[in-house]
XYZ file of C-alpha atoms in Angstrom:
452
model
C 54.563 72.497 104.682
C 58.245 73.582 102.996
C 58.182 77.537 103.490
C 59.918 76.449 100.010
C 56.878 75.677 98.874
C 55.180 78.843 96.460
C 53.476 81.073 98.105
C 50.282 80.349 95.492
C 50.101 76.336 96.946
C 50.563 77.857 100.412
C 47.279 80.113 100.459
C 45.300 77.093 99.310
C 46.512 74.748 101.735
C 45.603 77.308 104.419
C 42.517 78.206 103.019
C 41.819 74.430 102.716
C 42.775 73.790 106.799
C 39.699 76.843 107.665
C 37.581 75.384 105.732
C 38.769 71.795 107.195
C 38.692 72.819 110.655
C 41.334 71.540 110.925
C 43.199 73.982 113.531
C 45.643 72.439 114.800
C 47.356 71.545 111.580
C 47.073 74.576 110.561
C 49.175 76.379 113.592
C 51.919 74.057 112.454
C 51.092 75.189 108.902
C 51.595 78.669 109.858
C 54.537 78.120 112.357
C 56.874 77.778 109.671
C 56.176 80.119 108.222
C 58.665 84.239 109.021
C 57.025 86.158 110.475
C 57.247 89.065 106.687
C 55.438 85.261 105.621
C 52.552 85.141 108.194
C 51.870 88.790 107.411
C 51.653 87.753 103.723
C 48.793 85.288 104.229
C 47.223 87.303 105.705
C 46.537 89.824 103.652
C 46.088 87.337 100.996
C 42.847 85.384 103.259
C 39.391 86.312 102.134
C 38.497 88.474 104.512
C 35.540 85.709 106.034
C 38.774 83.794 107.374
C 41.107 86.285 109.012
C 38.860 85.457 112.538
C 40.534 81.919 112.682
C 44.279 82.313 111.217
C 44.196 85.005 113.813
C 42.840 82.520 116.653
C 45.901 79.603 115.610
C 48.240 82.620 116.093
C 50.127 82.259 119.299
C 50.746 85.834 121.301
C 54.950 86.495 120.106
C 53.910 85.843 116.116
C 51.000 87.528 116.187
C 52.679 91.095 117.478
C 55.644 89.980 114.845
C 53.019 89.709 112.243
C 51.421 93.106 113.266
C 54.386 94.932 112.392
C 54.130 93.890 108.637
C 50.779 95.255 108.342
C 49.268 98.971 107.129
C 47.965 100.626 110.530
C 44.268 100.032 108.591
C 44.922 96.283 108.436
C 46.268 96.211 112.190
C 43.371 98.219 113.737
C 41.058 95.335 112.159
C 43.260 92.550 113.385
C 43.293 94.314 116.880
C 39.293 94.026 116.817
C 39.178 90.633 115.358
C 40.769 89.168 118.288
C 39.068 91.241 120.716
C 39.603 93.837 123.939
C 41.046 90.969 126.014
C 44.054 90.030 123.289
C 44.274 93.086 121.862
C 45.353 94.774 124.839
C 47.848 91.816 125.433
C 49.283 92.426 121.869
C 49.086 96.264 122.982
C 51.632 95.535 125.612
C 54.077 93.477 123.558
C 54.286 96.058 120.578
C 57.441 98.201 120.668
C 57.478 101.281 121.215
C 57.479 103.055 116.914
C 54.789 100.532 116.391
C 52.700 100.927 118.801
C 52.682 105.226 118.289
C 52.748 104.655 113.955
C 49.182 102.514 115.275
C 48.386 105.303 116.910
C 49.614 108.345 115.339
C 46.164 109.330 113.244
C 43.784 108.241 116.308
C 42.308 110.779 117.593
C 42.601 111.007 121.757
C 39.074 108.911 122.501
C 39.671 106.251 120.238
C 43.352 105.942 122.026
C 41.448 106.050 125.119
C 39.277 103.348 123.854
C 41.835 100.810 122.601
C 43.792 101.240 125.523
C 41.736 101.483 127.770
C 42.924 97.878 129.619
C 46.834 98.191 129.633
C 48.347 98.567 132.541
C 48.580 101.620 134.211
C 52.014 102.719 133.278
C 52.030 101.515 129.823
C 49.255 103.846 129.218
C 50.895 106.960 131.444
C 53.926 106.245 128.866
C 51.232 105.961 125.609
C 49.888 109.994 126.290
C 53.314 110.689 127.500
C 54.463 110.112 123.980
C 51.356 111.876 122.216
C 51.905 115.173 123.617
C 55.439 115.502 122.033
C 55.327 116.295 117.968
C 54.288 113.872 115.578
C 56.765 113.054 114.040
C 59.710 112.681 116.066
C 62.267 111.529 118.984
C 59.699 111.737 121.442
C 57.228 109.624 119.591
C 59.370 106.018 118.633
C 61.560 105.997 121.974
C 60.711 103.748 124.696
C 61.042 104.090 128.347
C 61.844 100.219 129.053
C 66.046 101.108 129.797
C 68.407 100.914 132.668
C 70.264 103.675 133.746
C 72.947 103.741 136.155
C 73.913 106.979 139.061
C 77.171 108.455 139.273
C 77.367 107.173 142.440
C 77.391 103.498 141.708
C 80.772 101.278 141.209
C 80.769 98.388 138.764
C 80.032 95.985 141.179
C 76.439 97.835 142.180
C 75.626 98.457 138.694
C 75.603 94.356 137.302
C 73.799 93.673 140.305
C 71.158 96.075 139.579
C 71.340 95.342 135.908
C 70.631 91.714 136.580
C 67.498 92.300 138.562
C 66.298 93.635 134.767
C 66.628 91.038 133.179
C 63.859 91.398 131.056
C 65.397 94.371 129.556
C 68.013 92.189 128.622
C 66.887 92.909 124.795
C 68.054 96.506 125.697
C 71.337 96.617 127.436
C 73.254 97.238 124.860
C 73.998 100.822 126.596
C 74.600 101.428 130.081
C 73.650 105.407 130.494
C 75.337 107.072 133.526
C 72.715 109.816 135.410
C 73.643 112.500 138.092
C 71.285 113.877 141.117
C 69.190 115.632 138.084
C 68.943 112.475 136.181
C 70.735 114.975 133.080
C 72.715 112.090 131.203
C 76.746 112.051 131.670
C 78.211 109.304 130.253
C 77.668 106.122 128.181
C 79.013 102.749 129.137
C 78.250 99.398 126.912
C 78.165 96.034 128.676
C 81.046 94.767 127.835
C 82.750 97.937 129.761
C 81.419 97.312 132.634
C 81.673 93.520 132.766
C 85.306 93.657 131.963
C 86.056 96.819 134.294
C 87.395 96.359 138.126
C 84.192 95.247 140.323
C 85.367 98.192 142.840
C 85.854 100.803 140.350
C 83.475 104.406 139.906
C 81.165 103.720 136.860
C 82.063 107.646 136.025
C 86.281 106.786 136.379
C 85.771 104.018 132.869
C 82.185 106.262 131.403
C 82.368 107.086 127.615
C 81.222 111.132 128.178
C 81.497 112.486 124.851
C 78.386 110.663 123.779
C 76.261 110.969 120.352
C 72.631 112.002 121.436
C 68.894 113.226 120.301
C 66.548 115.706 121.448
C 62.956 114.461 121.816
C 61.283 116.941 119.389
C 64.161 116.103 116.586
C 62.406 114.858 113.546
C 62.915 111.318 113.447
C 63.981 111.144 110.133
C 67.074 112.817 111.497
C 67.645 110.358 114.232
C 67.558 107.461 111.234
C 70.018 109.935 109.768
C 72.235 109.674 112.570
C 72.290 106.245 113.053
C 73.283 105.678 110.052
C 76.030 107.401 109.995
C 77.159 106.124 113.476
C 76.162 102.782 112.753
C 74.734 102.655 116.254
C 72.696 100.421 118.305
C 70.789 102.095 120.626
C 70.624 106.474 121.118
C 69.543 107.808 124.131
C 66.842 110.679 123.992
C 66.619 114.284 126.522
C 64.804 116.904 127.422
C 65.563 120.417 126.718
C 67.647 120.102 129.902
C 69.886 117.238 129.825
C 67.275 115.005 131.367
C 67.450 111.719 130.168
C 64.062 110.346 129.322
C 64.184 107.757 127.154
C 66.070 105.603 124.133
C 65.951 104.478 120.981
C 66.766 101.293 119.482
C 67.895 100.511 115.983
C 65.660 98.164 114.697
C 62.740 100.607 115.707
C 63.893 103.406 113.651
C 64.613 100.559 110.666
C 60.651 100.235 110.929
C 60.435 103.886 110.232
C 62.708 103.693 107.446
C 61.031 101.315 105.435
C 57.402 103.108 106.271
C 59.066 106.568 105.237
C 60.328 104.523 101.672
C 57.118 103.242 100.958
C 55.102 106.310 101.852
C 57.847 108.037 99.374
C 57.705 105.728 96.451
C 54.176 105.907 96.492
C 54.285 109.583 96.447
C 56.517 109.471 93.264
C 53.876 107.844 91.818
C 51.200 109.878 92.344
C 49.463 107.074 94.382
C 48.924 109.244 97.788
C 47.984 107.555 100.558
C 48.409 103.745 101.101
C 46.705 102.170 98.179
C 46.140 98.227 98.720
C 44.415 94.887 97.764
C 41.954 95.244 99.340
C 41.025 99.237 99.319
C 37.542 99.607 97.900
C 37.431 100.618 94.257
C 36.223 103.992 95.318
C 38.650 105.220 98.196
C 41.554 103.664 95.700
C 40.109 106.501 92.905
C 39.174 109.246 95.678
C 43.322 109.131 96.273
C 44.464 109.328 92.964
C 41.727 111.700 91.299
C 43.625 114.941 92.843
C 47.445 114.289 91.633
C 45.707 112.911 88.081
C 43.150 115.511 87.660
C 46.136 118.395 88.678
C 48.285 116.161 85.779
C 45.296 116.909 82.943
C 44.861 120.054 83.782
C 49.358 120.684 83.524
C 49.115 119.279 80.214
C 46.385 120.807 78.345
C 49.200 123.203 77.538
C 51.221 121.151 76.149
C 47.968 121.277 73.824
C 47.643 124.111 73.255
C 51.470 124.737 72.665
C 50.984 122.446 70.228
C 48.200 124.470 68.812
C 50.201 127.603 68.882
C 53.358 125.626 66.196
C 50.001 124.467 64.121
C 51.813 125.523 60.688
C 54.423 124.685 61.867
C 53.621 121.110 61.893
C 51.271 120.962 58.923
C 54.421 122.766 56.535
C 56.578 119.400 58.391
C 54.629 116.456 58.986
C 57.500 114.923 59.741
C 58.070 116.122 62.676
C 54.993 114.701 64.624
C 56.877 111.548 63.758
C 59.530 112.200 67.075
C 57.187 114.666 68.947
C 56.291 111.369 71.914
C 60.326 110.656 72.369
C 61.350 114.074 73.018
C 58.478 114.321 75.163
C 59.333 110.819 76.243
C 62.251 110.361 76.670
C 62.847 114.393 78.621
C 60.403 113.659 81.156
C 62.232 109.805 82.087
C 65.456 111.618 82.522
C 63.352 114.273 85.162
C 62.342 111.191 86.913
C 66.075 109.510 87.393
C 67.250 112.483 88.538
C 64.358 113.124 90.775
C 64.675 109.396 92.059
C 68.963 110.140 92.954
C 67.342 113.145 94.669
C 64.962 112.018 96.491
C 67.352 108.490 97.842
C 70.157 111.546 98.310
C 67.951 113.676 100.576
C 66.720 110.830 102.944
C 70.573 109.032 103.418
C 72.874 113.658 103.502
C 71.738 116.290 105.014
C 72.250 118.106 101.755
C 72.810 121.667 102.368
C 73.570 124.845 99.646
C 77.500 123.327 99.174
C 75.929 119.897 97.960
C 73.492 120.632 97.121
C 74.926 122.639 94.027
C 77.563 119.585 93.825
C 74.162 117.772 93.156
C 73.060 119.904 90.099
C 76.025 120.792 88.862
C 76.877 117.163 87.892
C 73.607 116.157 86.910
C 74.521 119.327 84.560
C 77.104 117.569 83.515
C 75.034 114.012 83.346
C 73.015 115.347 81.184
C 75.018 116.836 78.871
C 76.398 113.741 78.049
C 73.242 111.557 77.694
C 72.105 114.792 75.994
C 75.243 114.874 72.940
C 75.184 111.136 72.413
C 71.188 110.202 72.155
C 70.863 113.688 70.314
C 73.652 112.494 67.947
C 72.513 108.814 67.774
C 68.769 110.223 67.064
C 69.885 112.611 64.402
C 71.668 110.064 62.116
C 68.696 107.687 62.826
C 66.125 111.205 61.581
C 68.580 111.897 58.931
C 68.211 108.346 57.534
C 64.500 107.513 57.852
C 63.541 111.039 56.092
C 66.371 111.705 54.477
C 67.282 115.417 55.577
C 69.862 116.139 57.474
C 68.057 119.565 58.571
C 65.517 117.400 60.172
C 68.245 115.357 61.841
C 69.987 118.811 63.381
C 66.621 119.864 64.786
C 65.449 116.552 66.248
C 69.360 115.764 67.656
C 69.418 119.499 68.963
C 66.340 119.507 70.060
C 66.816 116.673 72.128
C 70.511 118.398 73.576
C 68.598 120.564 74.352
C 65.520 118.618 76.238
C 68.317 116.359 77.996
C 69.891 118.818 79.761
C 66.991 120.871 81.111
C 64.447 117.589 81.974
C 67.695 116.488 84.195
C 68.166 119.753 86.417
C 64.522 120.515 86.077
C 64.621 116.706 88.109
C 67.437 117.514 90.970
C 66.362 121.714 91.283
C 62.864 121.323 91.560
C 62.844 118.899 94.451
C 65.606 121.158 95.815
C 62.998 123.689 95.994
C 60.534 120.895 97.898
C 62.875 120.877 100.210
C 64.270 124.179 101.164
C 60.704 125.163 102.106
C 60.120 122.359 103.814
C 57.563 120.225 101.189
C 57.862 117.076 101.279
C 60.001 116.720 98.175
C 58.407 113.221 97.227
C 55.352 115.021 96.617
C 57.514 116.154 92.829
C 56.218 112.903 91.588
C 57.292 111.598 88.331
C 54.346 112.096 86.724
C 54.888 116.009 87.401
C 57.740 116.262 86.933
C 57.358 114.100 82.831
C 54.473 116.473 82.906
C 56.030 120.077 83.341
C 59.105 118.791 80.735
C 56.797 117.454 78.553
C 55.870 121.233 78.306
C 59.407 122.102 78.108
C 60.424 119.595 75.980
C 57.811 120.386 73.588
C 59.156 124.653 73.305
C 61.625 123.794 72.739
C 61.117 120.734 69.684
C 58.781 123.503 67.684
C 60.920 126.403 69.111
C 63.986 125.407 67.335
C 61.749 124.512 64.195
C 60.498 127.108 63.422
C 63.839 128.387 63.143
C 65.161 125.811 60.656
C 61.479 125.784 58.583
C 62.609 127.318 56.009
C 65.040 124.514 54.740
C 62.969 122.419 56.648
C 60.451 122.002 53.464
């Protein structure tokens, strides 16, 4: 089954093979797919076909596939494969993936899930769960090789040969002292090229980057992205080396955070996918929608306050949706820029003010261009120069204010340690609707005598 075939065709072929009980052909067909596509096909299957699908997957493919599933889907898959296979899979999962899977479970649920793991694995999991939920300690791995400062290059290389199982983690070799404190780092390449009788302290780098075990995972991701590291050492407050964090683990974290922010931007809250029950999906969306409904009533009260203006110049109603829509759109665009910037940049006060000033200029440019265009259109359409002036100037003012609102609100939320993604598109749009109507009818009321 070529991987280039249409996804729907592949799904139909897989379902037919399961129905026919042709497990060998099914295994071969799945083997031609990438892990991400295996996960996609698994999620597209009817729930009753999941068990058979999982049966034909080898351990490596299954572990990779789990990385592309949501937490609930992972737990269900582990339950379907049975306790023996689930234990094998948990032992093979990366530290970050395992941390993600167990993060919201109770201690009792975790202990049940890891009951049959090796003692060392259970100890590592329990130790990681002692760290704050979104800290570096939760996603670090203890599968790393350290070298004592007294080692020669020859002795260090000899030690590394005994840790071939850790080969995937040997980009850097970390040097520690008698107190197990981190004092230096060596690239594997530099170690191999050095003189055999040299001491590792003679060739190690001492100005190394590292993070505390309590450092926020978002800050870890920024650090790795900024310096292009393959991995980062993790130390405690006494500078004792306790683990490392690899780039691929951080990449998984960034993808999940991005997905979460996208959900929050569109006010869908917790994850809602194809298999989410209607009642659950509605429950997760209702709080935001009810809040926006109540805020939206303010828009109605504003219109009622300017009822006389609207009755006197009915043509004003023609441009209300456009004014509100344009303001909401530009606010949402600014919101997206700020949220992305908060993830990829360290925004201090100076950078934040620079961003606000830049967005102000953007708002002015957008407002002048769009305002001039709609003023001409309104004049040609309704034959009123004053109406064109009112609509055009209103759009200039609302686009400027909408852009600033979309920039400032997430910055304020971030300042107060609130996830800026909660300043969702619908919320910004609703707030800007209110502001745009106040401005629009306020300006129209000022020129009411010339509009009539």
